[in-house]
Coordinates of C-alpha atoms in Angstrom, one line a residue:
M23 CA 81.3 117.9 160.5
T24 CA 82.9 118.5 157.2
P25 CA 84.7 115.3 156.4
Q26 CA 87.8 115.1 154.2
R27 CA 87.1 114.3 150.6
R28 CA 88.7 111.1 149.4
Q29 CA 89.3 109.5 146.0
H30 CA 86.2 107.6 144.9
S31 CA 87.0 103.9 144.7
A32 CA 86.9 102.5 141.2
R33 CA 84.2 99.9 142.0
A34 CA 82.3 100.0 138.7
L35 CA 82.6 96.9 136.5
A36 CA 82.0 96.9 132.8
P37 CA 78.7 95.1 131.8
G38 CA 79.3 91.4 131.7
V39 CA 82.5 91.5 133.7
A40 CA 80.8 90.8 137.0
M41 CA 79.2 87.7 135.6
A42 CA 82.6 86.4 134.5
L43 CA 84.1 86.8 138.0
G44 CA 82.3 83.8 139.4
A45 CA 78.9 82.3 139.0
A46 CA 76.6 81.7 142.0
S47 CA 74.8 78.4 142.3
A48 CA 71.6 78.1 140.4
P49 CA 68.8 78.6 142.9
G50 CA 65.6 76.7 143.1
A51 CA 62.3 78.4 142.2
P52 CA 61.1 80.7 144.9
V53 CA 58.2 79.4 147.1
F54 CA 56.1 81.6 149.3
T55 CA 53.3 80.8 151.8
L56 CA 50.7 83.2 153.1
V57 CA 51.1 83.1 156.9
T58 CA 49.4 86.4 158.0
Q59 CA 47.1 84.8 160.5
Q60 CA 49.5 82.1 161.5
A61 CA 52.0 84.9 162.4
G62 CA 49.4 86.6 164.6
I63 CA 48.8 89.6 162.3
N64 CA 45.3 90.8 161.9
A65 CA 45.9 94.4 160.6
R66 CA 43.7 95.8 157.9
F67 CA 44.1 99.2 156.2
T68 CA 40.8 100.9 155.5
P69 CA 41.0 104.6 154.9
N70 CA 38.5 106.6 156.9
G71 CA 38.0 110.3 156.0
Y72 CA 41.2 110.8 153.9
P73 CA 41.1 113.9 151.7
G74 CA 40.3 113.5 148.0
E75 CA 42.1 110.8 146.1
N76 CA 44.4 110.1 149.0
S77 CA 41.7 107.8 150.3
V78 CA 42.5 105.6 147.3
Q79 CA 46.3 105.9 147.1
T80 CA 47.4 105.4 150.7
G81 CA 48.3 102.4 152.7
G82 CA 51.8 101.9 154.0
V83 CA 53.9 99.9 156.6
A84 CA 57.2 100.4 158.4
V85 CA 59.6 97.7 159.6
G86 CA 62.1 98.4 162.3
D87 CA 63.8 96.8 165.3
F88 CA 62.1 99.1 167.8
N89 CA 63.1 97.2 171.0
N90 CA 66.7 96.5 169.9
D91 CA 66.4 92.7 170.3
G92 CA 67.7 92.0 166.8
W93 CA 64.3 90.9 165.4
P94 CA 62.2 93.1 163.0
D95 CA 59.0 94.6 164.3
I96 CA 56.1 96.0 162.2
F97 CA 54.1 99.2 162.5
I98 CA 50.8 99.1 160.4
P99 CA 48.4 102.1 160.5
Q100 CA 44.7 101.3 160.2
G101 CA 43.6 104.4 158.4
G102 CA 41.4 105.8 161.1
T103 CA 39.1 102.7 161.3
G104 CA 40.7 101.4 164.4
P105 CA 43.8 101.8 166.5
D106 CA 47.1 101.5 164.7
K107 CA 49.0 98.2 165.2
L108 CA 52.6 97.7 166.5
Y109 CA 53.5 94.1 166.0
I110 CA 56.5 93.1 168.2
N111 CA 58.4 90.1 167.0
Q112 CA 58.1 87.2 169.5
Q113 CA 61.1 85.4 168.0
D114 CA 59.1 82.3 167.3
G115 CA 57.6 83.1 164.0
T116 CA 54.8 85.1 165.5
F117 CA 54.0 88.7 166.5
A118 CA 52.1 90.3 169.3
D119 CA 50.3 93.7 168.9
E120 CA 51.7 95.9 171.7
A121 CA 50.5 99.2 170.3
F122 CA 48.6 100.1 173.5
A123 CA 51.5 99.3 175.8
W124 CA 53.8 101.3 173.6
G125 CA 51.5 104.3 173.4
V126 CA 50.8 104.2 169.7
A127 CA 47.2 102.8 169.6
R128 CA 45.8 105.9 168.0
W129 CA 43.3 106.1 165.2
T130 CA 45.6 108.0 162.9
R131 CA 44.9 108.8 159.2
T132 CA 48.5 108.0 158.3
A133 CA 49.9 108.2 154.8
G134 CA 53.7 107.7 154.6
M135 CA 56.1 106.9 157.4
A136 CA 59.8 106.6 158.1
A137 CA 61.8 105.0 160.9
G138 CA 65.1 106.4 162.1
D139 CA 66.9 107.3 165.3
F140 CA 66.5 111.1 164.9
D141 CA 67.8 111.9 168.4
N142 CA 70.8 109.5 168.4
D143 CA 69.8 107.8 171.7
G144 CA 70.2 104.3 170.3
Y145 CA 66.4 103.7 169.8
L146 CA 64.5 103.7 166.6
D147 CA 61.9 106.5 166.3
L148 CA 59.0 106.7 163.9
F149 CA 57.6 109.6 161.8
L150 CA 54.1 109.6 160.4
V151 CA 52.6 111.8 157.8
N152 CA 49.1 112.1 159.5
Y153 CA 46.0 113.9 158.3
G154 CA 44.5 113.9 161.8
D155 CA 43.2 111.3 164.2
F156 CA 39.6 109.9 163.9
P157 CA 36.9 111.0 164.8
F158 CA 38.2 114.6 164.4
P159 CA 38.1 116.3 161.0
V160 CA 41.2 116.2 158.8
A161 CA 43.5 119.1 159.5
T162 CA 47.0 120.5 159.1
G163 CA 49.5 120.2 161.9
K164 CA 48.7 116.6 162.8
S165 CA 51.9 114.8 161.7
V166 CA 53.4 112.6 164.3
L167 CA 57.0 112.0 165.5
Y168 CA 57.1 109.1 167.9
R169 CA 60.2 109.4 170.0
N170 CA 61.3 106.0 171.3
L171 CA 61.8 106.4 175.1
G172 CA 63.5 103.0 175.4
P173 CA 62.7 100.6 178.3
D174 CA 61.4 101.7 181.7
A175 CA 62.4 100.1 185.0
N176 CA 60.2 97.1 184.1
G177 CA 61.6 96.7 180.6
Q178 CA 58.5 98.2 178.9
F179 CA 59.2 100.3 175.9
R180 CA 57.1 103.3 175.0
F181 CA 56.8 106.1 172.4
E182 CA 55.8 109.7 173.0
D183 CA 54.7 112.1 170.2
V184 CA 57.2 115.0 170.1
A185 CA 56.3 116.4 166.6
V186 CA 55.2 119.8 168.0
Q187 CA 58.4 120.2 170.0
A188 CA 60.5 119.0 167.2
G189 CA 58.9 121.4 164.7
V190 CA 57.7 118.7 162.2
N191 CA 53.9 118.5 163.0
D192 CA 52.8 120.9 160.3
I193 CA 54.7 119.8 157.3
F194 CA 52.9 121.6 154.5
G195 CA 50.2 124.0 155.7
V196 CA 47.9 121.9 153.6
V197 CA 46.4 118.4 154.1
G198 CA 48.1 116.1 151.7
G199 CA 51.5 114.7 152.6
M200 CA 52.6 111.4 151.2
G201 CA 56.1 109.8 151.5
A202 CA 58.9 110.5 154.0
T203 CA 62.5 109.5 154.5
F204 CA 65.4 110.1 156.9
G205 CA 69.0 110.7 155.7
D206 CA 72.1 112.5 156.7
M207 CA 72.3 115.1 154.0
D208 CA 75.1 117.1 155.5
L209 CA 77.1 114.2 157.1
D210 CA 77.0 115.8 160.5
G211 CA 76.0 112.6 162.2
D212 CA 72.3 113.1 162.7
L213 CA 69.3 112.3 160.5
D214 CA 67.6 115.0 158.4
L215 CA 64.0 114.5 157.1
F216 CA 62.3 115.0 153.7
V217 CA 58.6 114.8 153.3
S218 CA 56.7 114.9 150.0
T219 CA 53.1 115.7 149.1
W220 CA 51.0 114.8 146.1
I221 CA 48.6 117.8 146.5
N222 CA 49.0 120.3 143.7
S223 CA 50.2 123.1 145.9
P224 CA 53.4 125.2 145.6
G225 CA 56.2 124.2 148.0
G226 CA 54.5 121.0 149.1
N227 CA 57.7 119.1 149.3
R228 CA 59.7 120.0 152.4
L229 CA 63.3 119.5 153.6
Y230 CA 64.0 119.6 157.3
E231 CA 67.5 119.9 158.8
N232 CA 68.2 118.1 162.1
N233 CA 69.5 120.7 164.6
G234 CA 71.1 118.0 166.8
D235 CA 69.0 118.9 169.8
G236 CA 65.8 117.1 169.1
T237 CA 64.4 119.7 166.8
F238 CA 64.3 120.4 163.1
T239 CA 64.5 123.5 160.9
R240 CA 62.7 123.7 157.6
V241 CA 65.3 124.6 155.0
T242 CA 63.6 123.8 151.7
A243 CA 63.8 127.2 150.1
P244 CA 67.5 128.0 150.8
R245 CA 68.8 124.5 150.0
L246 CA 66.6 123.2 147.1
P247 CA 66.1 125.0 143.8
S248 CA 62.6 126.2 143.1
P249 CA 60.8 123.9 140.7
A250 CA 59.4 125.2 137.5
N251 CA 56.1 123.5 138.3
N252 CA 54.4 122.0 141.3
L253 CA 55.9 118.6 142.2
R254 CA 53.4 115.9 142.8
G255 CA 55.6 113.9 145.2
F256 CA 55.3 110.3 146.3
T257 CA 58.6 108.7 147.2
P258 CA 61.8 110.4 148.3
N259 CA 65.2 108.7 148.7
F260 CA 68.6 110.0 150.0
V261 CA 71.4 108.2 148.1
D262 CA 75.0 109.1 147.2
L263 CA 75.4 108.7 143.4
D264 CA 78.6 110.6 142.7
G265 CA 80.9 109.1 145.2
D266 CA 81.5 112.2 147.4
R267 CA 79.4 110.6 150.2
Y268 CA 77.0 113.5 150.4
P269 CA 73.6 112.0 149.4
E270 CA 71.7 113.1 146.4
L271 CA 67.9 113.6 146.8
L272 CA 65.8 111.4 144.5
L273 CA 62.2 112.3 144.2
T274 CA 59.8 109.9 142.5
N275 CA 56.8 112.1 141.5
D276 CA 53.6 111.9 139.5
F277 CA 52.8 113.6 136.2
H278 CA 56.3 113.8 134.8
T279 CA 57.6 115.8 137.8
S280 CA 60.3 113.4 139.2
R281 CA 63.5 115.1 140.2
L282 CA 67.1 114.3 140.8
Y283 CA 68.8 116.8 143.0
R284 CA 72.6 116.6 143.3
N285 CA 74.1 117.4 146.7
L286 CA 76.7 120.1 146.2
G287 CA 78.3 119.5 149.6
P288 CA 79.0 122.1 152.3
D289 CA 79.7 125.7 151.6
S290 CA 82.1 127.8 153.6
E291 CA 79.7 127.8 156.6
G292 CA 79.1 124.0 156.3
R293 CA 75.6 124.2 154.8
V294 CA 74.8 121.9 152.0
S295 CA 72.6 122.8 149.0
F296 CA 71.3 120.9 145.9
E297 CA 71.1 121.5 142.2
D298 CA 68.5 120.1 139.8
I299 CA 70.2 117.8 137.3
T300 CA 67.1 115.8 136.3
A301 CA 67.2 116.4 132.6
S302 CA 71.0 116.1 132.1
A303 CA 71.0 112.8 134.1
G304 CA 68.3 111.3 131.8
I305 CA 65.5 111.1 134.3
T306 CA 62.9 111.9 131.6
H307 CA 60.9 108.7 130.9
D308 CA 58.7 108.2 133.9
C309 CA 55.1 109.3 133.3
N310 CA 53.7 109.0 136.8
G311 CA 56.3 107.8 139.3
M312 CA 54.9 106.4 142.5
G313 CA 57.0 103.8 144.3
A314 CA 60.8 103.6 144.1
T315 CA 63.7 101.6 145.2
V316 CA 67.5 102.0 144.5
A317 CA 69.8 99.0 144.0
D318 CA 72.6 97.7 141.8
F319 CA 70.5 95.4 139.7
D320 CA 73.1 94.5 137.1
R321 CA 76.1 94.2 139.5
D322 CA 78.2 96.8 137.7
G323 CA 79.0 98.7 141.0
R324 CA 76.6 101.6 140.2
L325 CA 73.2 102.2 141.8
D326 CA 70.1 102.0 139.6
W327 CA 66.8 103.6 140.2
F328 CA 63.5 101.7 139.8
M329 CA 60.1 103.5 139.8
T330 CA 56.6 102.1 139.6
N331 CA 54.3 103.7 137.0
I332 CA 51.0 103.1 135.4
Y333 CA 51.4 100.8 132.3
V334 CA 49.9 102.6 129.3
P335 CA 51.4 101.1 126.2
T336 CA 49.3 103.3 123.8
A337 CA 50.8 106.5 125.2
V338 CA 53.5 108.3 123.1
P339 CA 56.0 107.5 124.3
A340 CA 54.7 104.4 126.2
C341 CA 54.2 104.7 130.0
A342 CA 55.6 101.9 132.1
N343 CA 57.7 101.2 135.1
T344 CA 61.1 102.7 134.7
L345 CA 64.3 101.0 135.5
Y346 CA 66.9 103.8 135.2
R347 CA 70.2 102.0 134.7
A348 CA 73.3 104.1 135.8
T349 CA 75.8 104.3 133.0
S350 CA 79.6 104.9 133.1
S351 CA 79.1 108.4 131.6
A352 CA 78.6 111.3 134.1
V353 CA 76.7 114.6 134.2
G354 CA 79.3 117.2 133.4
E355 CA 82.1 116.9 136.0
S356 CA 79.8 115.9 138.8
G357 CA 80.4 112.2 138.8
V358 CA 76.6 111.6 138.9
P359 CA 75.9 108.9 136.3
V360 CA 73.6 109.5 133.3
F361 CA 70.7 107.1 133.4
E362 CA 69.0 105.1 130.7
D363 CA 65.5 103.6 131.0
I364 CA 65.6 99.8 130.4
G365 CA 62.5 98.8 132.3
L366 CA 60.5 97.4 129.3
A367 CA 63.6 95.9 127.8
R368 CA 64.5 94.0 131.0
G369 CA 61.0 92.7 131.7
V370 CA 59.8 94.9 134.5
G371 CA 57.9 97.6 132.6
N372 CA 54.4 96.2 133.0
A373 CA 53.0 95.9 136.5
G374 CA 49.6 97.4 135.8
W375 CA 48.8 100.4 138.0
A376 CA 51.8 99.8 140.2
W377 CA 52.5 101.4 143.6
G378 CA 54.7 99.6 146.2
C379 CA 58.0 98.0 145.3
T380 CA 61.0 96.5 147.0
A381 CA 64.4 95.3 145.9
V382 CA 66.2 92.4 147.6
D383 CA 67.8 89.0 146.7
I384 CA 64.8 86.7 147.0
D385 CA 66.6 83.5 146.0
N386 CA 70.0 84.1 147.5
D387 CA 71.8 83.7 144.2
G388 CA 73.8 86.9 144.5
D389 CA 71.7 89.3 142.4
T390 CA 68.9 91.7 143.3
D391 CA 65.3 90.8 142.5
L392 CA 62.2 93.0 142.5
A393 CA 58.6 92.8 143.8
T394 CA 55.7 95.2 143.0
T395 CA 52.1 95.6 143.9
G396 CA 49.3 97.9 142.7
G397 CA 45.8 98.4 141.6
W398 CA 43.1 101.1 141.2
P399 CA 39.3 101.0 141.3
G400 CA 39.2 100.5 137.6
W401 CA 42.2 98.1 137.5
V402 CA 41.0 95.2 139.7
N403 CA 42.7 92.2 138.2
E404 CA 46.3 93.2 138.3
P405 CA 48.4 90.7 140.2
A406 CA 51.4 91.3 142.4
R407 CA 54.7 90.7 140.6
L408 CA 57.7 88.9 141.7
Y409 CA 60.5 89.7 139.2
I410 CA 63.4 87.3 139.6
N411 CA 66.8 88.5 138.2
N412 CA 68.5 86.0 135.9
G413 CA 71.9 87.3 137.0
S414 CA 72.5 89.8 134.1
G415 CA 69.7 92.3 135.0
V416 CA 66.9 90.6 133.0
F417 CA 63.8 89.7 135.0
S418 CA 60.9 87.2 134.7
D419 CA 57.7 87.4 136.8
Q420 CA 57.5 84.3 139.0
A421 CA 54.8 85.4 141.4
A422 CA 52.2 82.8 140.4
P423 CA 54.4 79.7 140.5
A424 CA 55.9 81.0 143.7
G425 CA 52.5 81.0 145.4
M426 CA 51.7 84.8 145.3
A427 CA 48.9 84.6 142.6
W428 CA 46.6 87.2 144.1
T429 CA 44.9 90.3 142.7
G430 CA 43.8 93.2 144.8
Q431 CA 44.4 96.8 145.6
G432 CA 48.0 96.6 146.8
R433 CA 49.7 99.8 148.0
G434 CA 52.6 99.4 150.4
L435 CA 55.2 96.6 150.1
V436 CA 58.2 95.8 152.3
H437 CA 60.8 93.1 152.7
L438 CA 62.0 91.6 156.0
D439 CA 63.4 88.3 157.3
Y440 CA 60.8 88.1 160.1
N441 CA 61.9 84.6 161.3
R442 CA 65.6 85.2 160.7
D443 CA 66.0 82.0 158.6
G444 CA 68.0 83.8 155.9
K445 CA 65.2 83.8 153.4
V446 CA 63.6 87.2 152.7
D447 CA 59.8 87.5 153.3
L448 CA 57.4 90.0 151.8
L449 CA 54.6 92.0 153.4
F450 CA 51.9 93.7 151.3
V451 CA 49.3 96.3 152.4
E452 CA 46.1 95.7 150.5
R453 CA 43.5 98.6 150.6
N454 CA 40.3 97.6 152.4
Q455 CA 41.6 94.0 153.0
P456 CA 43.9 92.3 155.6
V457 CA 47.6 92.8 155.0
R458 CA 49.4 89.8 153.5
L459 CA 52.6 88.4 155.0
Y460 CA 54.3 85.9 152.7
R461 CA 56.9 83.7 154.2
N462 CA 59.7 82.6 152.0
D463 CA 59.7 78.8 152.1
S464 CA 62.1 78.1 149.3
T465 CA 64.1 75.0 150.0
A466 CA 66.8 75.1 147.3
Q467 CA 68.3 78.5 147.8
G468 CA 71.8 79.7 148.1
N469 CA 73.6 80.8 151.2
F470 CA 73.4 84.3 152.7
L471 CA 75.0 86.9 154.9
R472 CA 73.1 89.6 156.8
I473 CA 74.8 92.7 158.1
D474 CA 73.8 95.3 160.7
L475 CA 75.9 98.4 161.2
D476 CA 76.6 99.9 164.6
T477 CA 77.8 103.5 164.9
S478 CA 77.0 104.0 168.6
S479 CA 80.7 104.5 169.4
H480 CA 81.2 107.0 166.7
P481 CA 79.3 110.2 167.3
C482 CA 80.3 111.7 163.9
L483 CA 78.3 109.1 162.0
A484 CA 74.5 108.8 161.4
P485 CA 72.9 106.2 163.7
R486 CA 72.8 102.6 162.5
G487 CA 75.2 103.5 159.7
V488 CA 72.8 105.3 157.4
G489 CA 74.6 106.4 154.3
S490 CA 77.3 103.7 154.5
K491 CA 78.4 101.7 151.5
V492 CA 78.9 98.0 151.9
Y493 CA 80.9 95.7 149.6
V494 CA 80.6 91.9 150.0
T495 CA 83.0 89.7 148.0
A496 CA 82.2 85.9 147.7
N497 CA 83.3 83.4 145.0
G498 CA 85.4 86.2 143.5
R499 CA 82.4 88.5 142.9
T500 CA 81.7 91.7 144.7
Q501 CA 78.2 93.0 145.5
Y502 CA 77.5 96.6 146.5
Q503 CA 74.7 98.0 148.6
Q504 CA 74.2 101.4 150.2
L505 CA 72.3 101.7 153.4
D506 CA 69.7 104.4 152.6
G507 CA 66.5 104.9 154.4
R508 CA 65.1 101.7 152.8
T509 CA 62.1 103.9 151.7
S510 CA 59.5 102.9 149.1
F511 CA 55.9 103.9 148.5
L512 CA 54.7 105.2 151.9
S513 CA 56.7 102.4 153.5
Q514 CA 60.0 101.3 154.9
S515 CA 61.7 97.9 154.7
E516 CA 64.1 96.5 157.4
M517 CA 67.5 98.1 157.5
T518 CA 69.5 94.9 157.9
L519 CA 71.5 94.4 154.7
H520 CA 70.8 91.1 153.1
F521 CA 73.3 89.5 150.7
G522 CA 72.7 86.2 148.9
I523 CA 76.0 84.5 148.1
G524 CA 75.0 81.4 146.2
S525 CA 77.2 78.3 146.8
A526 CA 79.8 80.2 148.9
T527 CA 80.2 78.9 152.4
A528 CA 81.9 82.1 153.5
V529 CA 82.5 85.6 152.2
D530 CA 86.0 86.5 151.3
S531 CA 85.6 90.0 152.6
I532 CA 83.2 92.6 153.9
E533 CA 84.3 96.2 153.3
I534 CA 82.3 99.1 154.9
E535 CA 82.9 102.6 153.6
W536 CA 81.5 104.8 156.4
P537 CA 80.0 108.2 155.5
D538 CA 83.2 109.9 156.9
G539 CA 85.2 108.1 154.2
F540 CA 87.0 105.7 156.5
R541 CA 86.8 102.0 156.0
T542 CA 86.4 98.8 158.1
T543 CA 87.2 95.4 156.5
R544 CA 86.5 91.9 157.7
F545 CA 88.0 88.8 156.0
V546 CA 86.6 85.3 155.7
V547 CA 83.3 85.6 157.4
P548 CA 81.2 82.3 157.5
A549 CA 77.9 82.3 155.7
N550 CA 74.4 82.0 157.0
Q551 CA 74.5 84.4 159.9
T552 CA 73.8 87.9 160.8
V553 CA 76.9 89.9 161.7
T554 CA 77.1 93.3 163.3
I555 CA 80.0 95.6 162.3
A556 CA 80.8 98.5 164.4
A557 CA 82.4 101.8 163.5
S558 CA 85.1 103.4 165.6
P559 CA 86.4 107.0 165.5
P560 CA 89.2 107.2 162.9
A561 CA 91.9 107.8 165.5
D562 CA 90.8 104.6 167.4
F563 CA 93.3 102.8 165.2
N564 CA 93.2 99.5 167.0
T565 CA 89.4 99.7 167.2
D566 CA 89.1 98.8 170.9
G567 CA 86.6 101.6 171.6
R568 CA 89.2 103.8 173.4
L569 CA 91.5 106.6 172.3
N570 CA 94.9 106.1 174.0
F571 CA 98.6 105.6 173.5
F572 CA 98.1 102.2 171.9
D573 CA 96.3 103.8 169.0
I574 CA 99.2 106.2 168.5
A575 CA 101.6 103.3 168.5
A576 CA 99.5 101.3 166.1
Y577 CA 99.4 104.3 163.7
I578 CA 103.1 104.8 163.9
D579 CA 103.7 101.2 162.9
A580 CA 101.3 101.5 160.0
Y581 CA 103.0 104.7 158.9
R582 CA 106.4 103.2 159.0
A583 CA 105.1 100.3 157.0
Q584 CA 103.6 102.7 154.5
S585 CA 100.3 101.0 154.9
T586 CA 97.3 102.4 153.1
A587 CA 95.5 102.4 156.4
A588 CA 97.8 105.3 157.4
D589 CA 96.5 107.5 154.5
F590 CA 94.4 109.8 156.6
D591 CA 94.0 112.6 154.0
F592 CA 92.9 110.1 151.3
D593 CA 95.3 111.4 148.6
G594 CA 96.6 107.9 147.8
Q595 CA 100.0 108.5 149.5
V596 CA 101.4 108.1 153.0
T597 CA 103.2 111.3 153.9
P598 CA 103.8 113.5 157.0
K599 CA 100.6 115.3 156.2
D600 CA 98.7 112.1 157.1
V601 CA 100.4 112.3 160.6
M602 CA 99.0 115.8 161.1
V603 CA 95.5 114.7 160.1
F604 CA 95.7 111.7 162.4
I605 CA 96.7 113.9 165.3
A606 CA 93.9 116.3 164.5
R607 CA 91.4 113.4 164.4
Y608 CA 92.8 112.1 167.7
L609 CA 92.3 115.4 169.4
T610 CA 89.0 116.2 167.8
P611 CA 87.2 113.0 166.7
C612 CA 84.4 115.0 165.0
P613 CA 86.0 118.0 163.2

């Protein structure tokens, strides 16, 4: 599918303007309670036989609704010291380990992982960068792609490993893969895969195109520019930064090798490629990028890029976590913003030897907060951080007063609302120790709205709305999130979008810009619930799930009224050309 280009919406707000549009209620201080055992989780990541320093710098977790019941489940590998754990949410505040029943109780030496419906069958699959199952020696060709088979006749779900058939079992030809992420790089409606490696080996970072038939083709060399040096990759993210809907590839890498690759869109044969704009975009300050998360931290309508780093203030220049703030200027004519590093200035630069991170509204006041974790054998007293946003993109660490005053060897970190009470919880993977599930027990928080996206009726779009842009307006203020793979260091948070809305008892509107450029809008949605918004093919004009005469009649009415909804070529005008495009989309929903 090569979708029509549309004018990029002028969503960006000048600094400070968003604050003036309406203040959220002042939240109470966050309060967290350690509930790992109470929730029935006994996982412990202890690496067994990992190669080299990967035995020190691994430990991830993946969150996903694997059985489609609307509640987040948790996959936690055990590092080859025991069978991996698959905790299925029991909907009562507890989990049950059902790894054996699901067919995933293997003793894998897993590094990074990514969850996504790669075969578009409606069930969430799981990819693992694996160095080989214990007790066998580490080896190449051991990565895992668990295909979710869905429920059998008795309602039992099960996974099967199809990595060999899919062509993604041998990612590098060397043992050393790290992070992974799914994303629809070519907007053809299926999920492509990127996998990074930290091993100092040429060509270690690999891009795989989904063929749409359950298999992938490695397309790294023809699609990505050859780097001048070996990229020591940790965390990849697919995110659209320039407004053309084709996602850029953001690589958070060690040793000054992070990269920003701009997606050039399809060529005459529909194949996308990327160009390296790292330097011109200002991605030049991170010393040793490890974890990453992308969010609009200052509410200006542009996505910022946070990376965890080792804090070394004596370095020249100083090394610290980087918060790359997107500016209004752009790289050439591309529309990709130029970034400026404001990590130290905004209070998030020092997190010790940081690894995992996640970005979400912890206190439901309408802005995005941060959490990090880290450590190294020589850095043993570095606490986890809980950076609370004051509403203008300035942060303060409130981990200790919030009840998360612990020091350890943290690696993976994800957010999820495991008990669906509207307050976001945090899960940490601590090397050689039990994982830590912290329940958000704050009592004086703002209201919220949680959003799931459903693209099952629209075969042109990536499953579960990956790549969609979501705008929520409440109290006169608009928040923006983009549904990327929710990937951070070796880990993946839940894909339900969480919006804190302060004192608002309803949101004025929800606007979804789907990856094909068409929009769905909902008005006056009550707060404190999870809503599912479904996409329909563009020509399903009355959104009843069927293409018939009633859609044609509805479109004719919109055209006669000169409604912007009838602008099918996205040129800002309603003309006879739009009628022709509508007819074409009616006859061929996925051009």
